[in-house]
Structures are given as structure tokens and as C-alpha cells.
Coordinates of C-alpha atoms in Angstrom, one line a residue:
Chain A
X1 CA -6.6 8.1 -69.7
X2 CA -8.7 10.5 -71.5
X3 CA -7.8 14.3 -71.5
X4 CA -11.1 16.6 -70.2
X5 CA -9.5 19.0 -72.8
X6 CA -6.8 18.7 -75.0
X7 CA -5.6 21.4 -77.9
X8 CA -2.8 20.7 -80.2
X9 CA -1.4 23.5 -82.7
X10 CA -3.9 25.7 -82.5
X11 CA -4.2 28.5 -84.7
X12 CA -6.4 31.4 -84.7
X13 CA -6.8 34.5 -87.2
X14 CA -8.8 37.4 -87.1
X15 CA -8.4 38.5 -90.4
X16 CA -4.5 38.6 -91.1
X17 CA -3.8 38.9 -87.1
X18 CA -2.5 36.0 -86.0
X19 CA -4.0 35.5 -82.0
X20 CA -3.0 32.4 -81.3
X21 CA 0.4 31.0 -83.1
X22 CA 0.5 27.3 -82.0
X23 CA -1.2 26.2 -78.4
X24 CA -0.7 22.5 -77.2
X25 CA -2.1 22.0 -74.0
X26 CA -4.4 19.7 -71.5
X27 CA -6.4 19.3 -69.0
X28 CA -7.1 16.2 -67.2
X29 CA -10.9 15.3 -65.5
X30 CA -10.6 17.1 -61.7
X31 CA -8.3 19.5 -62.4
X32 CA -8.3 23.3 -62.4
X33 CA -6.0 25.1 -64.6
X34 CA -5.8 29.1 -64.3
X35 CA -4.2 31.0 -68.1
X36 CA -2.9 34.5 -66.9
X37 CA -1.2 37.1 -69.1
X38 CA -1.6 40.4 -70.3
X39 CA -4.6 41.9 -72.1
X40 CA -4.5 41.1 -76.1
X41 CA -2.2 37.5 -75.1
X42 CA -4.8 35.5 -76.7
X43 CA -6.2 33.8 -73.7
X44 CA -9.4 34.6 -73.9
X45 CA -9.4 33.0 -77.6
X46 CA -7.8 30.1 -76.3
X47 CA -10.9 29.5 -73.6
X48 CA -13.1 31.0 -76.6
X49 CA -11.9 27.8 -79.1
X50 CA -12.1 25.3 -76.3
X51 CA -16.1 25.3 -77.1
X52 CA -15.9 26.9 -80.5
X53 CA -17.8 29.7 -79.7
X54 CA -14.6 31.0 -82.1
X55 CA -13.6 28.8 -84.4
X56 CA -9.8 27.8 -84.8
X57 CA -8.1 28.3 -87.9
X58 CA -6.1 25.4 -87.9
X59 CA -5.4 22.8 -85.2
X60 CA -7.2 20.2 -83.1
X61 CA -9.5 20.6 -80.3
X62 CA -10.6 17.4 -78.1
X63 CA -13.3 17.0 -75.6
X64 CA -13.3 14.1 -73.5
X65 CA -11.9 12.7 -76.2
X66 CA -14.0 13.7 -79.0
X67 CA -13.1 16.0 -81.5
X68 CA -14.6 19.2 -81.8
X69 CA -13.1 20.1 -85.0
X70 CA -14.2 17.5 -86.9
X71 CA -15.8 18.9 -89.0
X72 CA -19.0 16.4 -88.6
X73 CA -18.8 16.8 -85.0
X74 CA -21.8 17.7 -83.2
X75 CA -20.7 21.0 -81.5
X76 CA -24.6 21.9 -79.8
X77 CA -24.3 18.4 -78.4
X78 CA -20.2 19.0 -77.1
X79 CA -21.3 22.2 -75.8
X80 CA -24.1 20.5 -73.2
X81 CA -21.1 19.4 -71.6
X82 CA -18.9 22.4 -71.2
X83 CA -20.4 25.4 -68.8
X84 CA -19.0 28.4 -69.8
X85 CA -19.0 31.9 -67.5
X86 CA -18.5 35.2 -69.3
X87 CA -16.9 38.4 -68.0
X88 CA -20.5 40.4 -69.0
X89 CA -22.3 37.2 -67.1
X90 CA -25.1 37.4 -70.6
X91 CA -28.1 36.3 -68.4
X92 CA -31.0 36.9 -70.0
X93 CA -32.7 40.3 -69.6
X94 CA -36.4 39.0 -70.1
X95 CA -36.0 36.1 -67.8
X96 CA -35.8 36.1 -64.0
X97 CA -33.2 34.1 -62.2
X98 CA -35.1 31.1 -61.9
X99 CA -36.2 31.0 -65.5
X100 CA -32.0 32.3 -66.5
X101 CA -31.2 28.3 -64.9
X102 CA -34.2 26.3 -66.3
X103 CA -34.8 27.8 -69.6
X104 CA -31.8 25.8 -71.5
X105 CA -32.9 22.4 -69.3
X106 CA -36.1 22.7 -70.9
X107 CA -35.0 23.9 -74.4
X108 CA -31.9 21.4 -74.4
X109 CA -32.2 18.5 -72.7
X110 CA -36.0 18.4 -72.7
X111 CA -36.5 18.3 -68.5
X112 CA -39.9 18.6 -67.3
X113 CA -40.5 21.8 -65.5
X114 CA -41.2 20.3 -62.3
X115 CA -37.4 18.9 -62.6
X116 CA -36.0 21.7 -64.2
X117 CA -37.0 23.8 -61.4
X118 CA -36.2 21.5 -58.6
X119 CA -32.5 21.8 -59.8
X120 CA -32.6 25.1 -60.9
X121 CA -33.5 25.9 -56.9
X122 CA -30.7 23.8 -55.7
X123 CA -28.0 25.7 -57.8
X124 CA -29.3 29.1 -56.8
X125 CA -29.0 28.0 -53.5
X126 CA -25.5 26.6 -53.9
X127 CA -24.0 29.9 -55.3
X128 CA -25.9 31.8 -52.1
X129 CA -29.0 33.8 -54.2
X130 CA -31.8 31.2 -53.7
X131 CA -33.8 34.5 -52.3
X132 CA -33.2 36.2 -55.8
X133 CA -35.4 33.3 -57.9
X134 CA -37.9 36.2 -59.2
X135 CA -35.7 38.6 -59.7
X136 CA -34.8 39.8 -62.8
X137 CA -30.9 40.2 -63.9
X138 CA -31.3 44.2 -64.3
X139 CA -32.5 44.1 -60.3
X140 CA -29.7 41.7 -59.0
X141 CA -25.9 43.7 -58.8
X142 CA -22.9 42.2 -60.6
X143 CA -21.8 39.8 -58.3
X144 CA -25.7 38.2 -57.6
X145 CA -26.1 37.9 -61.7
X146 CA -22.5 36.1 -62.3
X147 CA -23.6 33.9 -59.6
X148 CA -27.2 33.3 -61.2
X149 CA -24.9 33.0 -64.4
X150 CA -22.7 30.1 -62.7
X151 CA -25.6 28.2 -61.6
X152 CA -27.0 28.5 -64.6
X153 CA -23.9 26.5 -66.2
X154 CA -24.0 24.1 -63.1
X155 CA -27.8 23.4 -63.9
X156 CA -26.6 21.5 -67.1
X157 CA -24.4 19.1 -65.4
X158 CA -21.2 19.2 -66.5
X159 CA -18.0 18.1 -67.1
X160 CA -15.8 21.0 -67.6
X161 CA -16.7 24.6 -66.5
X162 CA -15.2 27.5 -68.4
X163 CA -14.3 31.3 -67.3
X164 CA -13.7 34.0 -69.2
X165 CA -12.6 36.2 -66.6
X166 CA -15.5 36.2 -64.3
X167 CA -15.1 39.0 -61.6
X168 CA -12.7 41.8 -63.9
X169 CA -16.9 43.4 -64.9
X170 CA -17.6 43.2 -60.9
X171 CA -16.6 45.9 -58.0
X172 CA -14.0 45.2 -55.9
X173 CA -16.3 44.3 -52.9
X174 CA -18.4 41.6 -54.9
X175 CA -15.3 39.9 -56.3
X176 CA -15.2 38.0 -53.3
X177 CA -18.6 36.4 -53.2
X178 CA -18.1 34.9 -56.8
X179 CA -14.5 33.6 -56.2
X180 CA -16.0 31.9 -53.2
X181 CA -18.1 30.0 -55.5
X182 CA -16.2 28.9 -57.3
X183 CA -13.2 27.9 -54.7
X184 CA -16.3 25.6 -53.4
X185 CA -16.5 24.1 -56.9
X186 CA -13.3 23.2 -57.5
X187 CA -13.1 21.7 -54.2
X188 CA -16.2 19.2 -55.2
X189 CA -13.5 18.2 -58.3
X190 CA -15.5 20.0 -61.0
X191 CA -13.0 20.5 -63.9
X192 CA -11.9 24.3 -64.4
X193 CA -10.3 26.2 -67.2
X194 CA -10.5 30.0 -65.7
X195 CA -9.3 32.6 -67.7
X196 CA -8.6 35.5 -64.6
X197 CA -6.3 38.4 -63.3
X198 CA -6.9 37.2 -59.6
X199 CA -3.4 36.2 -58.9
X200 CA -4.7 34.8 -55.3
X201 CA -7.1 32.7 -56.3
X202 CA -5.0 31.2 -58.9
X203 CA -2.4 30.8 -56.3
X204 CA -4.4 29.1 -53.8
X205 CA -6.8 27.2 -56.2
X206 CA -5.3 26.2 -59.2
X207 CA -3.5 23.2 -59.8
X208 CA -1.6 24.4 -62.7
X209 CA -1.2 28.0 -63.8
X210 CA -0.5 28.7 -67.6
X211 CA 1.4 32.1 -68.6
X212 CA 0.4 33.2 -72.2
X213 CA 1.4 35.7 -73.9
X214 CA 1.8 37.2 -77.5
X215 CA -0.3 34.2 -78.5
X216 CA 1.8 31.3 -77.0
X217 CA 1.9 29.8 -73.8
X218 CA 5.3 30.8 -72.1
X219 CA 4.9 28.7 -69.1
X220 CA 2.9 26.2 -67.9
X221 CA 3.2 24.6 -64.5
X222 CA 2.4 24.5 -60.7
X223 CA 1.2 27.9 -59.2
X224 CA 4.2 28.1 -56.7
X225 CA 6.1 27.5 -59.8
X226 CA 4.7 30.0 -62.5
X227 CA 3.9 32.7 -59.7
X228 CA 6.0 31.9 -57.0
X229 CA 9.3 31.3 -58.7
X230 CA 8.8 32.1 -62.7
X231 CA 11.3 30.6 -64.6
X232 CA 10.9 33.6 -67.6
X233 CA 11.8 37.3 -68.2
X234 CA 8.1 38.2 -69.6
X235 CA 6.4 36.2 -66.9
X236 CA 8.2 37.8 -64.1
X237 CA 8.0 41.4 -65.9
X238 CA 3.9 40.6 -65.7
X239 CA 3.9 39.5 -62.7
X240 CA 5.6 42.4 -61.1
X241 CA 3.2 44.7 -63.1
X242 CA -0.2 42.8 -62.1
X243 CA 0.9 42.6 -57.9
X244 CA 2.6 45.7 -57.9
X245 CA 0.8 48.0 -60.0
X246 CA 1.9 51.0 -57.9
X247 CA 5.3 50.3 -59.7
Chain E
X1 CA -44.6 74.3 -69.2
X2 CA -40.5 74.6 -68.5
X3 CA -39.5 72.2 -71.1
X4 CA -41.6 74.4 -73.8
X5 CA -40.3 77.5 -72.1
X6 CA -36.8 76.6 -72.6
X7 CA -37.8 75.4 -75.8
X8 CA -38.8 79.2 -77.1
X9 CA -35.8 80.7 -75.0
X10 CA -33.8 78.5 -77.5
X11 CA -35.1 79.5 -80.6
X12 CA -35.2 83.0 -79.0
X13 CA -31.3 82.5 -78.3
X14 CA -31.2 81.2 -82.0
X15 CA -32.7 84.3 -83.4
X16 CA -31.0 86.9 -81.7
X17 CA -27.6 84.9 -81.9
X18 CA -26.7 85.9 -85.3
X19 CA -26.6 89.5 -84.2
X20 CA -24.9 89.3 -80.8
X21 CA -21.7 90.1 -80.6
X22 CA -19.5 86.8 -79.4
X23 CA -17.4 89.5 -77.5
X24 CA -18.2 90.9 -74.4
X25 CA -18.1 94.7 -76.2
X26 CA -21.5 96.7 -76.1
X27 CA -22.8 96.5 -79.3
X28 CA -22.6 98.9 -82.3
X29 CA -26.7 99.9 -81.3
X30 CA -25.7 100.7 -78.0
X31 CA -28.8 98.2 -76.8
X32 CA -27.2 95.3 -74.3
X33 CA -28.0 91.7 -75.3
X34 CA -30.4 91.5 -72.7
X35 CA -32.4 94.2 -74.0
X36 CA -32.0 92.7 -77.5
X37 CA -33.3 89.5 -76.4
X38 CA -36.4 91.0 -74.9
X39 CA -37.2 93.1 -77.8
X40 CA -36.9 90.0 -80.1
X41 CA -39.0 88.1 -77.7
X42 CA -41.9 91.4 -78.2
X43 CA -41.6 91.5 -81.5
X44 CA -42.5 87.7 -81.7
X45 CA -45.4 87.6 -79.3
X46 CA -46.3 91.2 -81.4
X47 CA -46.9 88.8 -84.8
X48 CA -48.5 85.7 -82.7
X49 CA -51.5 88.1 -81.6
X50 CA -51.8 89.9 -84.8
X51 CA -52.5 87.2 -86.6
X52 CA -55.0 85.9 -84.4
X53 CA -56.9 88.7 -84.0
X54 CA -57.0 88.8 -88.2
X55 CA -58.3 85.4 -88.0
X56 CA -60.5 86.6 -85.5
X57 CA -62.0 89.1 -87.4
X58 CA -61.5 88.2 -91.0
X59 CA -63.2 84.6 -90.5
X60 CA -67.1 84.0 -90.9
X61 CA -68.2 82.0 -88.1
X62 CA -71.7 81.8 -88.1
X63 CA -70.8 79.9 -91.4
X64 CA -67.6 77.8 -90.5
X65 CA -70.2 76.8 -87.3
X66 CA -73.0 75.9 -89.7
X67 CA -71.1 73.7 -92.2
X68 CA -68.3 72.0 -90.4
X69 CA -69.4 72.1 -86.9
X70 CA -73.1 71.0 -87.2
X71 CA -74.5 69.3 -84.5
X72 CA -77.5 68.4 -86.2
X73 CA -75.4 66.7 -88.9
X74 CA -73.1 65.2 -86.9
X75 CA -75.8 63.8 -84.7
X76 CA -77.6 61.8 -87.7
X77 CA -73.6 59.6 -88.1
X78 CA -74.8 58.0 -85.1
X79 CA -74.3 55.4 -84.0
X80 CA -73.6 54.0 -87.6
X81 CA -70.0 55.8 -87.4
X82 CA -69.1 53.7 -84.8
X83 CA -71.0 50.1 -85.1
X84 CA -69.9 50.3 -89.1
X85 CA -67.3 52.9 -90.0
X86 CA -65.0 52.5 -87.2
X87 CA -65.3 48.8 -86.4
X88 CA -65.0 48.1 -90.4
X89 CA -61.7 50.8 -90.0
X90 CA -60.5 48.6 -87.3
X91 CA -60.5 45.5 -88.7
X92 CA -59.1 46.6 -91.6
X93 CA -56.0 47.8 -89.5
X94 CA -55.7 44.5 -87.6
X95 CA -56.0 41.8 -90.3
X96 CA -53.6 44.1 -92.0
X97 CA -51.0 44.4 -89.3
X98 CA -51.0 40.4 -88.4
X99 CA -50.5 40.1 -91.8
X100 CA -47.5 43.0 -91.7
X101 CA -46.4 41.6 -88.6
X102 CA -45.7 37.8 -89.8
X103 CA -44.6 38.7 -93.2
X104 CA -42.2 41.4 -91.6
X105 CA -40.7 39.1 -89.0
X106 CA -40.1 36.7 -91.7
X107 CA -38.6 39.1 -94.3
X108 CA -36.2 40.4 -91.3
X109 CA -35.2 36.6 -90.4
X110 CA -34.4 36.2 -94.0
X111 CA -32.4 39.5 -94.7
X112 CA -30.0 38.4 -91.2
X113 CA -29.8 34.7 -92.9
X114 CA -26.6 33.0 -94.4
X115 CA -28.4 31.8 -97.1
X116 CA -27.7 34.9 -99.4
X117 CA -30.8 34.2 -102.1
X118 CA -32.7 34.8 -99.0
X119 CA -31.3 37.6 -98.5
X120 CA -32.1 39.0 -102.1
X121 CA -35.0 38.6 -101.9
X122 CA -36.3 39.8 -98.1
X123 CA -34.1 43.2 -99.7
X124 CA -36.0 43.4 -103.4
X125 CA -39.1 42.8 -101.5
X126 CA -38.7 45.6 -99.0
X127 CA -37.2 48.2 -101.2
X128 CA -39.9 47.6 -103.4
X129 CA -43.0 47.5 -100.8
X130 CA -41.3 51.0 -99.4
X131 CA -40.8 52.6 -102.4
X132 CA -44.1 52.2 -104.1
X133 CA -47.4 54.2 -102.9
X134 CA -50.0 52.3 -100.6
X135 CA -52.5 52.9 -102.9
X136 CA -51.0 51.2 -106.0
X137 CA -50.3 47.8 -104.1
X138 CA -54.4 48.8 -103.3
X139 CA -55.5 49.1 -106.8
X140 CA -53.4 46.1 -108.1
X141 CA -55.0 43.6 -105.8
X142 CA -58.4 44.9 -106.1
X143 CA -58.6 45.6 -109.7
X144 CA -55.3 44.3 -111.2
X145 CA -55.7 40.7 -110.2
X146 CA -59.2 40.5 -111.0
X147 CA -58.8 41.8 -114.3
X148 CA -56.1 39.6 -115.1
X149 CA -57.9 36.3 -113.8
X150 CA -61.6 36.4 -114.0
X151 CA -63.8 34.9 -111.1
X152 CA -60.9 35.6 -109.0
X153 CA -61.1 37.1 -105.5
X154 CA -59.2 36.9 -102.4
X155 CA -61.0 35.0 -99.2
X156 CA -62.8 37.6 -97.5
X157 CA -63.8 39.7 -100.3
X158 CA -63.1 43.3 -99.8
X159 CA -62.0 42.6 -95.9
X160 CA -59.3 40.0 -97.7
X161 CA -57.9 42.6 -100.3
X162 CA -57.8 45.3 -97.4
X163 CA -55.7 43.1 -95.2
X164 CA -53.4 41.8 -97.9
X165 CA -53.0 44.9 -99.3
X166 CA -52.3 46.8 -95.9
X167 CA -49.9 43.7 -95.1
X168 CA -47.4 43.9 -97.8
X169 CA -46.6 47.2 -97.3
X170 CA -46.7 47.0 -93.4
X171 CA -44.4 44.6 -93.7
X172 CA -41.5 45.9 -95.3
X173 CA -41.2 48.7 -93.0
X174 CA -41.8 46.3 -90.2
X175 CA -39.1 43.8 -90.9
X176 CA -36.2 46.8 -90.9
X177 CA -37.8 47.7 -87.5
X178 CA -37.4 44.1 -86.2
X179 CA -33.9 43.8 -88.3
X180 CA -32.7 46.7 -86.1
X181 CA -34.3 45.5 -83.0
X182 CA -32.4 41.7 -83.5
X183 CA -29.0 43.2 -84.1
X184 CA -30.1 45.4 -80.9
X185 CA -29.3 42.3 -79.2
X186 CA -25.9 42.2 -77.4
X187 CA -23.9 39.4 -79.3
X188 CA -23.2 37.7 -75.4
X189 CA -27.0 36.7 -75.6
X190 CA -26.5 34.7 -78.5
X191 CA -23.0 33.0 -77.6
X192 CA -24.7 32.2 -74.1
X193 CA -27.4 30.6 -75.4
X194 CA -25.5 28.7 -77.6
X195 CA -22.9 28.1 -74.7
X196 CA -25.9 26.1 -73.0
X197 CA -26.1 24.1 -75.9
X198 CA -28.6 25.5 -78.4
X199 CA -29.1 25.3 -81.6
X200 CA -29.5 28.8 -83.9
X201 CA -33.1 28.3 -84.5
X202 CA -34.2 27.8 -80.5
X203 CA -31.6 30.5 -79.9
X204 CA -33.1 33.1 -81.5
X205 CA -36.6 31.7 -80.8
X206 CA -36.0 31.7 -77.0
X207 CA -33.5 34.5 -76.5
X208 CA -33.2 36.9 -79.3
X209 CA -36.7 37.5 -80.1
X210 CA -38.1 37.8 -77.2
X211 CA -35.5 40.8 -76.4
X212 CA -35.6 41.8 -80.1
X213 CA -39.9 42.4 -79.8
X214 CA -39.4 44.2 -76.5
X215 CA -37.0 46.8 -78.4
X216 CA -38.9 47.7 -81.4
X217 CA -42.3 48.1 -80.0
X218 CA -42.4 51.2 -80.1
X219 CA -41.9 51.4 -83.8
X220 CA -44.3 49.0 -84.3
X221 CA -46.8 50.9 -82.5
X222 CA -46.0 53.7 -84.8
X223 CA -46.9 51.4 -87.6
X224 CA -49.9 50.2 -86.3
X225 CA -51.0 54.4 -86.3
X226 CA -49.7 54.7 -89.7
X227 CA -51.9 51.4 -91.3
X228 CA -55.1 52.8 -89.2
X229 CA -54.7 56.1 -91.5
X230 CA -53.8 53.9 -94.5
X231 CA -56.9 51.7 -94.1
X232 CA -59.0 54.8 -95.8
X233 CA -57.8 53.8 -99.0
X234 CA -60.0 51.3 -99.3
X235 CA -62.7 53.5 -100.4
X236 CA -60.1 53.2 -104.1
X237 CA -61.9 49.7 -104.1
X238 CA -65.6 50.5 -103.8
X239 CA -67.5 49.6 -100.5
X240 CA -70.9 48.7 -99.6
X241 CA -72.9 50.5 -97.0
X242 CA -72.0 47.0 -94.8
X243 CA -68.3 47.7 -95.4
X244 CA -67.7 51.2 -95.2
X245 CA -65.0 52.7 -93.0
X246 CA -64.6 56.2 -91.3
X247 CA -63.1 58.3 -94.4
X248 CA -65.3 57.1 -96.6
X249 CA -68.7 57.1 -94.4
X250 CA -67.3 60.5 -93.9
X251 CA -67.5 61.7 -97.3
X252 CA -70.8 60.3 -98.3
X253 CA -72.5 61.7 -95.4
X254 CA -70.8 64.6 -96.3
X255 CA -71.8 64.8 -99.9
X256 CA -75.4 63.2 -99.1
X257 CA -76.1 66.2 -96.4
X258 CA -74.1 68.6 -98.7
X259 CA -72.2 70.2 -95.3
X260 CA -68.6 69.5 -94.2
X261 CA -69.5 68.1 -90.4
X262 CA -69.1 64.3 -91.3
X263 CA -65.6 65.1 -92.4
X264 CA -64.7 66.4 -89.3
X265 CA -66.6 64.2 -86.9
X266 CA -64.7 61.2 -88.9
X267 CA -61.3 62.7 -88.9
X268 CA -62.2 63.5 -84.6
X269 CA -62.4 59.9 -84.8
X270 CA -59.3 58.9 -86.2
X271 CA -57.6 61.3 -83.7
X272 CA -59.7 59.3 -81.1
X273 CA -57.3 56.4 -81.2
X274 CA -54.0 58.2 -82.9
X275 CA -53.4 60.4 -80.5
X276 CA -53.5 58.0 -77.5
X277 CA -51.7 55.5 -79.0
X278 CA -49.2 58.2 -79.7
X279 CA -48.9 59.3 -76.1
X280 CA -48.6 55.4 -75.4
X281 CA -45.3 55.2 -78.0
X282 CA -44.5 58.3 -76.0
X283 CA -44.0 56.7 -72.9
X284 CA -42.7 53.5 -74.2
X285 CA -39.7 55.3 -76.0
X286 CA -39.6 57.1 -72.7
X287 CA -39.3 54.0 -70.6
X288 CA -36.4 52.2 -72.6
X289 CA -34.3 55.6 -72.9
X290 CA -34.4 55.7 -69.1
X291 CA -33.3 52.4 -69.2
X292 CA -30.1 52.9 -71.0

């Protein structure tokens, strides 16, 4: 069976820092793995490499079984396949909703209007802002532009959806809407790697939580595993810290 | 009226500052710095209305009226200063700013390139272009090229040189303004685009560009005021009665009539489209520093 993603010894430097110091892991088609750990862990990298938007150092990276790191590999044609969701949700300022979610159907894989619209509606109406098509993203609040931003990810169909911590730039009270979202996605099977601090959602969600830390991944198994019972020191210490930050 | 009020308390404040004691001690005059302040604000009014009422009296207006403010004079530029001069002065500016505004955008793509030759040379190019004066670039096209290759002239004639010659320059201050507007950009807007799956060139045709332009027009509005006052040095080249523009109609009718008016009624026309299209880079700057 083919891996949706698979990394083996990855690498990353930023100059002489050494971020990531040897990941191996995988995801398989369907499911969704959650990577916790503290700030400056690395796993924001890691999600970073998984569609080169930072290049590894050293070490594989697969898609669907096709090598990203080749270094013939067609990375714009990869990408099509892999949504990603950033923390700053980067719509685009000069575009309205509507044109956020049609603009790369059109400009990538060459959709009529007419189409590109069609599904652009039926994605803003999935992630609940179908009434906030002619708005543009400096009118909408955090939680309405991530959305826009999911759906426009969704609009490309595809096979793997990335997040780089989605609700940690939204207020408390929008966090919910967005999670909702994307609960709803991973129950329709779409393939997740979500990078978040939301220890409930990665509870309840996930099928596999992975622990990272000081560049490596520390542990990497079921939620009621890595959360509930947390077979390492510096996972329980930063677990303690992230669920009671009271102390 | 408050902002310029607070404006002269400043400078007030700034002038009797050096002389106020930090402390709260009376000062060695004995005067509070209240009373300080008001005497130094006198004083300054004092000088303001002296000097106007030297100008007042000293000047000879029956003559200043009579040669730079004729309405006689200024009557006879009509309609001439408008169908000619200032329709020849704006085409001059507009040829020359497409021309400035192409050439810019391209030198700016090709200082941010990864090709580094391209890089050279968008930098020699704009160094150069900035550091010389207009009116060299002027005199090389219109007389250095046609002295070094006989029968040659640019399409368009004198229009042609004028546009070119505006262009280059225009340009190389242009392309730093949309260099700073592109890497004005937040870096997210590229990676997203690229995220969706495109490549550099639509990227930055699609995305960056459009957000790039939106930042920087009010410098280039700035520029376009700039190449309007720079299009007067054209008369360097020699121009026709057909191809005239405002300074230069100006000072013919103002040698031909031997009186001043025509200078002034042409520079009153420059100011006609400056100083709106100053209040209108006013705003704009305005706008985008509210919405920061």
C-alpha cells in the first residue's frame, strides 16, 4: 500500500541550527495525524518540508508515493495535491472570498469560470461563509478568513490537507467554528497532518498523535496513548504545562 | 486650524526650551515660563508683521501689476496655452511615464531575480539613470544620437525623444518604488500561492503585483508630478510652434510681448494639475496609514 506521506531521515538547517535531526514517519490515505510539542520543536518545519515550501537538507520526502526530493520532481505539480492551512490564513488581500477559492482553479488547473465558481460556492458553503462570497478578507474576522482559507485548499481537490496551526492567530471564541470544520473533514476521510496546540481536538480527532520535540519525534502513537497515558518524561512534563498552564 | 496651531506651539515650545529651566525653580529673570512663552510667541508674530508691512510699502505695485499680472497679456495665450502648450506638456508626461512605468517594473523584477547578471545590470542601470541630470539623458538623445548616426531619429520625432528621454530616468526611480512595494508583500502571500500550486512567474503575476501596485501608488503618483515638471526640458531640443509645451510657450510669449505675465500664467498652469494631484497622493498615503 502506498503511504499518503512518508519522510525518512530528514534533516533540516537554518544556517548551522540543526531543526530537524532525523524524522521517519507516515501517514497512510484516510488518516489524521496531529504533531504536538513545544514552540521551537521543529514541527512546524516538519509540516513545512512535507510540501517543500522549506526545503530539507538531507533526507527523503514521499507523496503518494512520489518523491518530492528528487531533484527532477515536479514540486508545482506535487503541491496541486496537498492543501495546506497557515496560522496567518494568507488569503489574498486584493481578492474577495469567492475570487480567494477560484483564483488558483483558474491559474492552476485551467477551470472555466463558470466551474470554478460553482465549486468555489459549494466550499464556502461547506465551511459555513457562503454569505461572505464578496467580501473581502480585511472585512471577514479571523475565524470567517481561515475558513475562506480552508475552502480555498478544498477547492483544489485533494489528497492530503496540511495545518500549520490553524486557530493559535484566532480568539478564543472563533477557535471553535474552524475546529468544527475541520472535525467534519476528517469525518469525510480527507487525509490530515495538523500541526496544533488544541489538545481536545487532537484527543477526540486524531488517529495518531506525534510528540516532537528538540527536533525529533519522541512519541508517536494513539491519542489515548500519547495524551492519555505518555509513555515519556518530556511528553508528560509538556503535557502538564499545555492543560495546566495555571501550574 | 488645530493641527497648525499645535504645530507653532511646538516650535514655540522648541524655542523657548533651551532657556526654561527643566526644574520646577522660578527662573533667574524672575519671569514664569508661561510668561516666557508668551513673550516669545509676541516677539514672533512682532517680526511676521513687520516684514509684511516692509513689503507692503517698499514694493512697486502698479509695476509688479503691469508686468507679471497683465490681463491683457495673459488674455492673448488663449486658448493656444491650452489646445498646444498644455496638451503637447501632457503627452509628453504620459508617453514618458508608460515608458517609466514598463521599464521600471522590469528593472525592479530584474534587481529581486536569482539570475545575478540581471541583477547587475537592473542596479548599474538605476544608479546611473538617478545619478545623472534629466537634462543630459535629454541632450544625448536629441543631439548625441543624431550627431553620431546621421539620418537617425527616434519614431515620433521630438514626441519620441521626449518620451524616451523622460522614460529612462522615470524609470529608475520607479523600479526602487515597486522593488519596495514587492518586498512590501508579506512572504505568506507568496508561499500560499505557491501552496495552491503555482508557479513563480503566475505567483507574482496574480498575487504579488497586484498587492505590490496597490502599495506604491502613491509614489508613483509623486513621479508622475515630478516627469510633468521635467517635460519642460524639452524646449533643450528645439520645438516648433505645433510642439511647444507650457515653459517654453511661456517664455516666448514672454520675450515676444517683452512683459513677465506668460511666465506666470504658464507656471499657474503647471500648479493647475500639481497641486491636485498632490492633495490626491495626500489622501492616498492617508488611506493606507489608516490601514495599518
Amino acid at each position: 500500500m502506498t503511504h499518503a506521506v512518508e519522510i525518512r531521515d530528514l534533516h533540516k538547517y537554518f544556517g548551522d541550527n540543526e531543526v530537524l535531526k532525523g524524522i521517519d514517519f507516515t501517514v497512510e490515505p484516510g488518516q489524521v495525524v496531529c504533531v504536538i510539542g513545544p514552540s521551537g520543536s521543529g514541527k512546524s518545519t516538519l509540516l513545512r518540508c512535507v510540501n517543500m515550501l522549506e526545503v530539507p537538507t538531507k533526507g527523503q520526502v514521499f507523496i503518494n508515493g512520489a518523491e518530492l526530493t528528487d531533484p527532477d520532481a515536479d514540486i508545482d505539480a506535487a503541491r496541486r495535491h496537498v492543501g495546506m492551512v497557515f496560522q496567518q490564513f494568507n488569503l489574498f488581500p486584493h481578492l474577495t472570498a469567492l475570487q480567494n477559492v477560484m483564483i488558483a482553479q483558474q491559474r492552476v488547473l485551467g477551470r472555466g469560470k463558470n466551474e470554478a465558481e460553482i465549486i468555489a460556492r459549494e466550499n464556502l458553503n461547506k465551511v459555513g461563509v457562503a454569505e461572505k462570497c464578496d467580501a473581502y478578507p480585511g472585512q471577514l474576522s479571523g475565524g470567517q478568513q481561515q475558513r475562506v482559507a480552508i475552502a480555498r485548499a478544498l477547492a483544489m481537490n485533494p489528497d492530503l490537507m496540511l495545518f500549520d496551526e490553524p486557530t493559535s492567530a484566532l480568539d478564543p471564541e472563533l477557535v471553535g467554528d474552524v475546529l468544527t470544520v475541520m472535525r467534519k473533514l476528517a469525518e469525510e476521510g480527507m487525509t490530515m497532518l495538523v500541526v496544533t496546540h488544541e489538545m481536545g481536538f487532537a484527543r477526540e480527532v486524531a488517529d495518531r498523535v506525534v510528540f516532537m520535540d528538540g527536533g525529533v519525534i519522541v512519541e508517536d502513537g494513539e491519542p489515548s496513548k500519547v495524551i492519555g497515558n505518555p509513555s515519556h518524561e518530556r511528553t508528560r512534563t509538556f503535557l502538564h504545562r499545555v492543560l495546566h498552564p495555571e501550574g | 486650524m488645530d493641527g497648525r496651531r499645535s504645530g507653532l506651539d511646538a516650535v514655540t515650545h522648541l524655542l523657548t526650551m533651551a532657556d526654561t529651566p527643566i526644574s520646577a525653580e522660578p527662573a533667574r529673570s524672575g519671569l514664569s515660563p508661561r510668561k516666557r512663552r508668551q513673550i516669545s510667541l509676541g516677539v514672533q508674530y512682532a517680526v511676521f508683521v513687520a516684514v509684511l508691512v516692509a513689503v507692503a510699502m517698499l514694493a512697486d505695485w502698479p509695476k509688479i501689476a503691469e508686468n507679471f499680472f497683465n490681463g491683457p497679456v495673459a488674455a492673448g495665450m488663449f486658448p493656444t496655452l491650452f489646445t498646444v502648450a498644455l496638451k503637447n506638456t501632457l503627452i509628453f508626461t504620459l508617453a514618458g511615464y508608460a515608458i517609466g512605468f514598463v521599464l521600471g517594473l522590469v528593472l525592479a523584477l530584474m534587481r529581486l531575480s536569482s539570475v545575478a547578471p540581471y541583477r547587475v545590470v537592473a542596479l548599474v542601470y538605476i544608479e546611473i539613470f538617478r545619478g545623472l541630470p534629466a537634462l543630459i539623458i535629454f541632450l544625448l538623445l536629441g543631439f548625441g544620437l543624431p550627431i553620431a548616426f546621421p539620418g537617425f531619429s527616434l519614431p515620433g520625432d521630438v514626441y519620441g525623444t521626449v518620451a524616451l528621454a523622460l522614460g529612462l530616468v522615470a524609470a529608475a526611480y520607479m523600479a526602487e518604488s515597486f522593488r519596495a512595494g514587492i518586498q512590501a508583500v508579506p512572504k505568506g502571500q507568496m508561499e500560499a500561492a505557491r501552496s495552491l500550486g503555482m508557479k513563480p512567474t503566475r505567483a507574482m503575476i496574480s498575487i504579488i503585483l497586484p498587492q505590490a501596485i496597490r502599495i506604491v501608488i502613491p509614489p508613483l503618483t509623486n513621479e508622475l508630478i515630478l516627469l510633468f515638471k521635467d517635460s519642460s526640458l524639452v524646449f533643450t531640443l528645439g520645438v516648433t510652434a505645433a510642439t511647444t509645451e507650457l515653459t517654453k510657450f511661456g517664455s516666448d510669449t514672454t520675450i515676444d510681448q517683452a512683459n513677465s505675465t506668460p511666465l506666470i500664467v504658464a507656471g499657474a498652469t503647471y500648479l493647475l494639475i500639481t497641486i491636485p494631484l498632490g492633495i490626491v497622493v495626500r489622501r492616498l498615503e492617508a488611506r493606507q496609514g489608516r490601514k495599518r
